[in-house]
Short mmCIF file of C-alpha atoms in Angstrom, two decimals:
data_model
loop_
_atom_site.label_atom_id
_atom_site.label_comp_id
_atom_site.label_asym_id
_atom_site.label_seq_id
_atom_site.Cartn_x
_atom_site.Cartn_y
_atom_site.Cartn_z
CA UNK A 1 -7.40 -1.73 -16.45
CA UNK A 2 -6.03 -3.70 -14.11
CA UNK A 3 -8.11 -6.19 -11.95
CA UNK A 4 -6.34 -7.99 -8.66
CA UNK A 5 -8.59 -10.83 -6.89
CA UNK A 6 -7.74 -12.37 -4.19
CA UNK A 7 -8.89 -16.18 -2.61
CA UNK A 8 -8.36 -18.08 0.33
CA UNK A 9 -9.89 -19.55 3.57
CA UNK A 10 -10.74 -16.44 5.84
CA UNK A 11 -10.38 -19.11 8.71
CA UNK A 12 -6.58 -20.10 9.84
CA UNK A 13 -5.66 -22.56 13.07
CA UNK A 14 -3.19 -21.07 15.24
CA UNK A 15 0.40 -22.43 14.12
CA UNK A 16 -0.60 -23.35 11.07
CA UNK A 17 -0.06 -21.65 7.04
CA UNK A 18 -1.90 -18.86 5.77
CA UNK A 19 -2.63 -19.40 1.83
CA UNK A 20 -3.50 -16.81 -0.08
CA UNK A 21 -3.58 -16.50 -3.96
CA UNK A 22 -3.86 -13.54 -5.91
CA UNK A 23 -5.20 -13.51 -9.89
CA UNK A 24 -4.08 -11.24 -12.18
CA UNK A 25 -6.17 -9.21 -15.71
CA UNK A 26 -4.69 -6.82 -17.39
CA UNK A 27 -1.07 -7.22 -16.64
CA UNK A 28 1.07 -10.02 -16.44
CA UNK A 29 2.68 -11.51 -13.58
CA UNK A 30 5.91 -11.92 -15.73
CA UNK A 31 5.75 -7.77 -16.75
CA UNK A 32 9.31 -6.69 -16.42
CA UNK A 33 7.71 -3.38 -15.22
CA UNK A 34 5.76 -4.08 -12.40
CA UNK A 35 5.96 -5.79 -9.02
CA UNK A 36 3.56 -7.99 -7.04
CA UNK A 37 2.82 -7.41 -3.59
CA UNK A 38 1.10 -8.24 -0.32
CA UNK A 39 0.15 -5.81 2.24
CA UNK A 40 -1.56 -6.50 5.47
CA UNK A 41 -4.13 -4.19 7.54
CA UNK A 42 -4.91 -4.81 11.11
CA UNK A 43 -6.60 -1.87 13.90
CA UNK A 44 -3.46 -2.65 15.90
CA UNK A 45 -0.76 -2.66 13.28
CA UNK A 46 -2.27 -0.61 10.22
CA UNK A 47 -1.01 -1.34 7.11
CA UNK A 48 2.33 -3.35 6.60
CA UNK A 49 3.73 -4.38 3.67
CA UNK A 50 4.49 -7.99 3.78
CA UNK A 51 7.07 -8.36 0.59
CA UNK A 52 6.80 -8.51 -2.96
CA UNK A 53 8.27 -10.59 -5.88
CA UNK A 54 8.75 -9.62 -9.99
CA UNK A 55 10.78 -10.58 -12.97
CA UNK A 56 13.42 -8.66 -14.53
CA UNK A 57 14.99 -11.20 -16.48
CA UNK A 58 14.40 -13.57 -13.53
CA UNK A 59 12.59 -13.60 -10.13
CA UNK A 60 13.39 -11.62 -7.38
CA UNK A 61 11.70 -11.50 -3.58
CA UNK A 62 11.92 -9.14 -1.45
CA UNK A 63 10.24 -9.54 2.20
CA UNK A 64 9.77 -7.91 5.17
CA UNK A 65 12.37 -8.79 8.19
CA UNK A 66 9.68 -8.89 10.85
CA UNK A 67 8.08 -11.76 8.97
CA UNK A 68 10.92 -12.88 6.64
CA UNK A 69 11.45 -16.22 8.57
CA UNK A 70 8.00 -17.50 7.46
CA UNK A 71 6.99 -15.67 4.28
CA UNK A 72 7.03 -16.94 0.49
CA UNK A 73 5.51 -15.22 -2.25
CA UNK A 74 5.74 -17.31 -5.73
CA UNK A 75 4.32 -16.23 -9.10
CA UNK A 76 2.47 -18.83 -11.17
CA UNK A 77 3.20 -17.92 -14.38
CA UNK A 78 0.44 -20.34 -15.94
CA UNK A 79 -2.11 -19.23 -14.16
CA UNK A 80 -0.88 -15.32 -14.25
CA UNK A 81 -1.32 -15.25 -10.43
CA UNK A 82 0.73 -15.04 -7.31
CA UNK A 83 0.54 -16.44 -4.12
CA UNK A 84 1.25 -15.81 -0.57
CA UNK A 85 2.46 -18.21 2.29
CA UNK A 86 2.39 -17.14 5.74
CA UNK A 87 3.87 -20.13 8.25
CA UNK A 88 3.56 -20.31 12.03
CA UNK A 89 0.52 -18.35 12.18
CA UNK A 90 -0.87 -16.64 15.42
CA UNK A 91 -3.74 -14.26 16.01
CA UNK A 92 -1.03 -11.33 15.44
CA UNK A 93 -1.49 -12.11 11.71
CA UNK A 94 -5.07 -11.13 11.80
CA UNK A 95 -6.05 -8.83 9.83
CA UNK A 96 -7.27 -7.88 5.86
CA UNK A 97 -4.81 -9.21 3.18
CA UNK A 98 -4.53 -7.27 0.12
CA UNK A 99 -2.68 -8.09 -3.07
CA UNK A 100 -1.25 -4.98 -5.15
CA UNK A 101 0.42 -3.98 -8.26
CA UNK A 102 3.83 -1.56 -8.01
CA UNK A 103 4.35 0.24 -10.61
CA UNK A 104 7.82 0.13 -12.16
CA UNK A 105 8.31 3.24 -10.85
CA UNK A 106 7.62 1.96 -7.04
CA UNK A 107 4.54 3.17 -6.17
CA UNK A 108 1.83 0.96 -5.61
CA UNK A 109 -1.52 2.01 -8.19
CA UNK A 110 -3.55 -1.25 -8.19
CA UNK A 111 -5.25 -3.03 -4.64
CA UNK A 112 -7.24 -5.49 -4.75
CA UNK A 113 -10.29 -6.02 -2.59
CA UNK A 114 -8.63 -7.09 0.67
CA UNK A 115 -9.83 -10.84 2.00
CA UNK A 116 -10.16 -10.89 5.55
CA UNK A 117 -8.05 -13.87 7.72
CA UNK A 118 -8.71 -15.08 11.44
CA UNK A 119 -6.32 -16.65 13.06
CA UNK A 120 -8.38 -18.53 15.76
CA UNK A 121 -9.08 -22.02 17.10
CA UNK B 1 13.27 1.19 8.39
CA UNK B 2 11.66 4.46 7.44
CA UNK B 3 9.04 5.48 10.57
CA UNK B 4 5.91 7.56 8.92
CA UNK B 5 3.96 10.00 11.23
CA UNK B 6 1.25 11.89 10.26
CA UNK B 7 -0.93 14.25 12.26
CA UNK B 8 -3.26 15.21 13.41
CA UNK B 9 -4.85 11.78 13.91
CA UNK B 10 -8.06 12.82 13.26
CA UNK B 11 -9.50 16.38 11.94
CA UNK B 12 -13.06 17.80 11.34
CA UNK B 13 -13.32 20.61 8.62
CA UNK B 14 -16.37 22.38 7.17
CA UNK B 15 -17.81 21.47 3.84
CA UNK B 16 -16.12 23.92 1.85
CA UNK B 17 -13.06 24.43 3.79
CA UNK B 18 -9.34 23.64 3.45
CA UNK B 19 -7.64 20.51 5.14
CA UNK B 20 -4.47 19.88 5.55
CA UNK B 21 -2.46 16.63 7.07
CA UNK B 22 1.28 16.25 7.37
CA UNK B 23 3.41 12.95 6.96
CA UNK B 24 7.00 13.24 8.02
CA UNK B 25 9.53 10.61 7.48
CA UNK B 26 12.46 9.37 9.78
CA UNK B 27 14.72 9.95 6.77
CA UNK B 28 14.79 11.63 3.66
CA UNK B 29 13.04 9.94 0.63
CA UNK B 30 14.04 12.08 -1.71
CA UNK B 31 16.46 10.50 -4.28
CA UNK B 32 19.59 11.95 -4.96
CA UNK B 33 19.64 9.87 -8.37
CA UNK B 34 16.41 11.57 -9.95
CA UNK B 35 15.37 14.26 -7.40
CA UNK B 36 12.18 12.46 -6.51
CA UNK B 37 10.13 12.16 -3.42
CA UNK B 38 9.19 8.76 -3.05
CA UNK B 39 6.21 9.69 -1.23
CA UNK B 40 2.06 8.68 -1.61
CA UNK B 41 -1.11 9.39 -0.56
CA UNK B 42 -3.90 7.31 -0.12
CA UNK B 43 -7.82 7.70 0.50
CA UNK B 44 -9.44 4.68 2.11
CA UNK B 45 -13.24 4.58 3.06
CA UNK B 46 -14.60 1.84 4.64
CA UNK B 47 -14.94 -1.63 3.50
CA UNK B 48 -12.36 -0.07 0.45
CA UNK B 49 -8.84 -0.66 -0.09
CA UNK B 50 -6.77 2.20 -0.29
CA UNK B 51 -6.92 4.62 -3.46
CA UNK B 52 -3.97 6.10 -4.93
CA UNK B 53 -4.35 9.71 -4.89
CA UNK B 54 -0.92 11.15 -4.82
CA UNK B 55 2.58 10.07 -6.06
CA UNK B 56 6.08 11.75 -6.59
CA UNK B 57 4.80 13.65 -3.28
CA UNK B 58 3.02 15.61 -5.95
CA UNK B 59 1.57 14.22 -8.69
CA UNK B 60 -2.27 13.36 -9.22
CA UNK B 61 -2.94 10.04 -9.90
CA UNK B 62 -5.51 10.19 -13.07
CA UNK B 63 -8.96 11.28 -12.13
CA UNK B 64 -8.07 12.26 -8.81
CA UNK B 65 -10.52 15.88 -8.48
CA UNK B 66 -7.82 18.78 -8.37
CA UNK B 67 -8.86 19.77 -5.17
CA UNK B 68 -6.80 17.65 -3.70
CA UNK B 69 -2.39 18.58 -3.97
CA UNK B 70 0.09 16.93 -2.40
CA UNK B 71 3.60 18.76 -1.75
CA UNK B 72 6.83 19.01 0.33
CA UNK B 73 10.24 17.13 -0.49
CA UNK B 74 12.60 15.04 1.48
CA UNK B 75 11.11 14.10 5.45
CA UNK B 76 7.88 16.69 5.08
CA UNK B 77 5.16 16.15 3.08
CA UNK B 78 1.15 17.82 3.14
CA UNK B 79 -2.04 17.07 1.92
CA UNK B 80 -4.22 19.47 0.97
CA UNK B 81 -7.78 19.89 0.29
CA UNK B 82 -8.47 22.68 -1.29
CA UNK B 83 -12.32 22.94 -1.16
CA UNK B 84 -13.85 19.77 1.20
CA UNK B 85 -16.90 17.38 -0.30
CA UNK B 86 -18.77 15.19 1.36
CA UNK B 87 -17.74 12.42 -0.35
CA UNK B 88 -14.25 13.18 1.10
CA UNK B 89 -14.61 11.54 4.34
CA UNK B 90 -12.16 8.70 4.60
CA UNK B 91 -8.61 7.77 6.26
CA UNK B 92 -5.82 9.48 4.07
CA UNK B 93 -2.31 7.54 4.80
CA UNK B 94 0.94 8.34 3.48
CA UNK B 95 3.83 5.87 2.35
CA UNK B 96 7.15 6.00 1.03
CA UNK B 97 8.36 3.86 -1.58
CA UNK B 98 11.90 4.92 -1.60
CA UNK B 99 13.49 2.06 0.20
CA UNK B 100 11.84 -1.46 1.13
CA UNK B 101 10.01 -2.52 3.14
CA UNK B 102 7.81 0.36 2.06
CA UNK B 103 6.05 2.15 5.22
CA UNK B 104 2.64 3.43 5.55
CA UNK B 105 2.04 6.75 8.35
CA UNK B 106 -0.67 5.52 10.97
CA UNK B 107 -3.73 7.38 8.89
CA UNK B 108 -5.40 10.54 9.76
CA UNK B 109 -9.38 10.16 10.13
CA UNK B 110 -11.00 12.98 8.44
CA UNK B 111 -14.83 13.90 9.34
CA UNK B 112 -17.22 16.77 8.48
CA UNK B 113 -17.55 19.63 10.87
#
């Protein structure tokens, strides 16, 4: 079974990086059939998928375009985790953060929890 | 990108009855290569994240009761439940997976008559 579990402040300045990490059991981040992925939920925006990144042979990212210019998502292969970096934050980028598995097939099976983020002063 | 609307937005069905919500997609996402629908469906309750219920447009994840059937191919899709439980009220959303970034339909709200 796989187990996703998210960490991070829940409290973000205005204009400044939203960290999250995401740890990984029962899979590895370095699976050549799965893919890693953050999604997003706000009451104004719903749920957006933010990007992704896996390893088939070597690392690929894929991100969204509306938030492409300030988005990284890195696997740590030591610590079998992944992590997401959202620059240039503003109270738009409220919302719950979720980490998911995608299966090789392309749909996503595994969420986990969901960590709430504030952007406020 | 692919735009996902479902409807209605909300809908209240006896205990016992069928419901039924719709997701269409801007384009197809049916593959030519394989002949799939790359099409979900999720449950969410509150304070949850989304469960996988449906994928392929119409297959049950594992575990998922068989009341509940997805079907429809290339911009159409329904959810159906056959028979509605209480333990059924939630927001259902659809996505498709077929091209990135994956969308997700706005959610349809579904209560208890």
């Amino acid at each position: 079974q796989v187990q996703l579990q998210p960490s991070g402040p829940g409290l973000v300045k205005p204009s400044q990086t939203l960290s999250l990490t995401c740890a990984i059991s029962g899979d590895s981040v370095s699976s050549n059939s799965a893919s890693w992925n953050w999604i997003r939920q706000s009451p104004s925006r719903g749920l957006e998928w933010l990007g992704r990144t896996y390893y088939r042979s070597k690392w690929y990212y894929d991100y969204a375009v509306f938030v492409q210019s300030r988005i990284s998502i890195n696997p740590d292969t030591s610590k079998n985790q992944f992590s997401l970096q959202l620059n240039s934050v503003t109270s738009d980028d409220t919302g719950v953060y979720y980490c998911t598995r995608e299966d090789m097939s392309g749909y996503t099976d595994y969420w986990g929890q969901g960590t709430l983020v504030t952007v406020s002063s | 990108d692919i735009v996902m609307t479902q409807s209605p937005d909300s809908l209240a069905v006896s205990l016992g009855e069928r419901a039924t919500i719709n997701c269409k997609s801007s384009q197809s996402v049916l593959s030519s290569s394989n002949n799939k629908n790359y099409l979900t469906w999720y449950q969410q309750k509150p304070g949850q994240p989304p469960k996988l219920l449906i994928y392929w447009a119409s297959t049950r994840e594992s575990g998922v009761p068989d009341r509940f059937s997805g079907s429809g191919s290339g911009s159409d899709f329904t959810l159906t439940i056959s028979s509605l439980q209480a333990e059924d009220v939630a927001v259902y959303y659809c996505q498709q997976y077929h091209i990135t970034p994956y969308t997700f339909g706005q959610g349809t709200t579904l209560e208890i008559k």
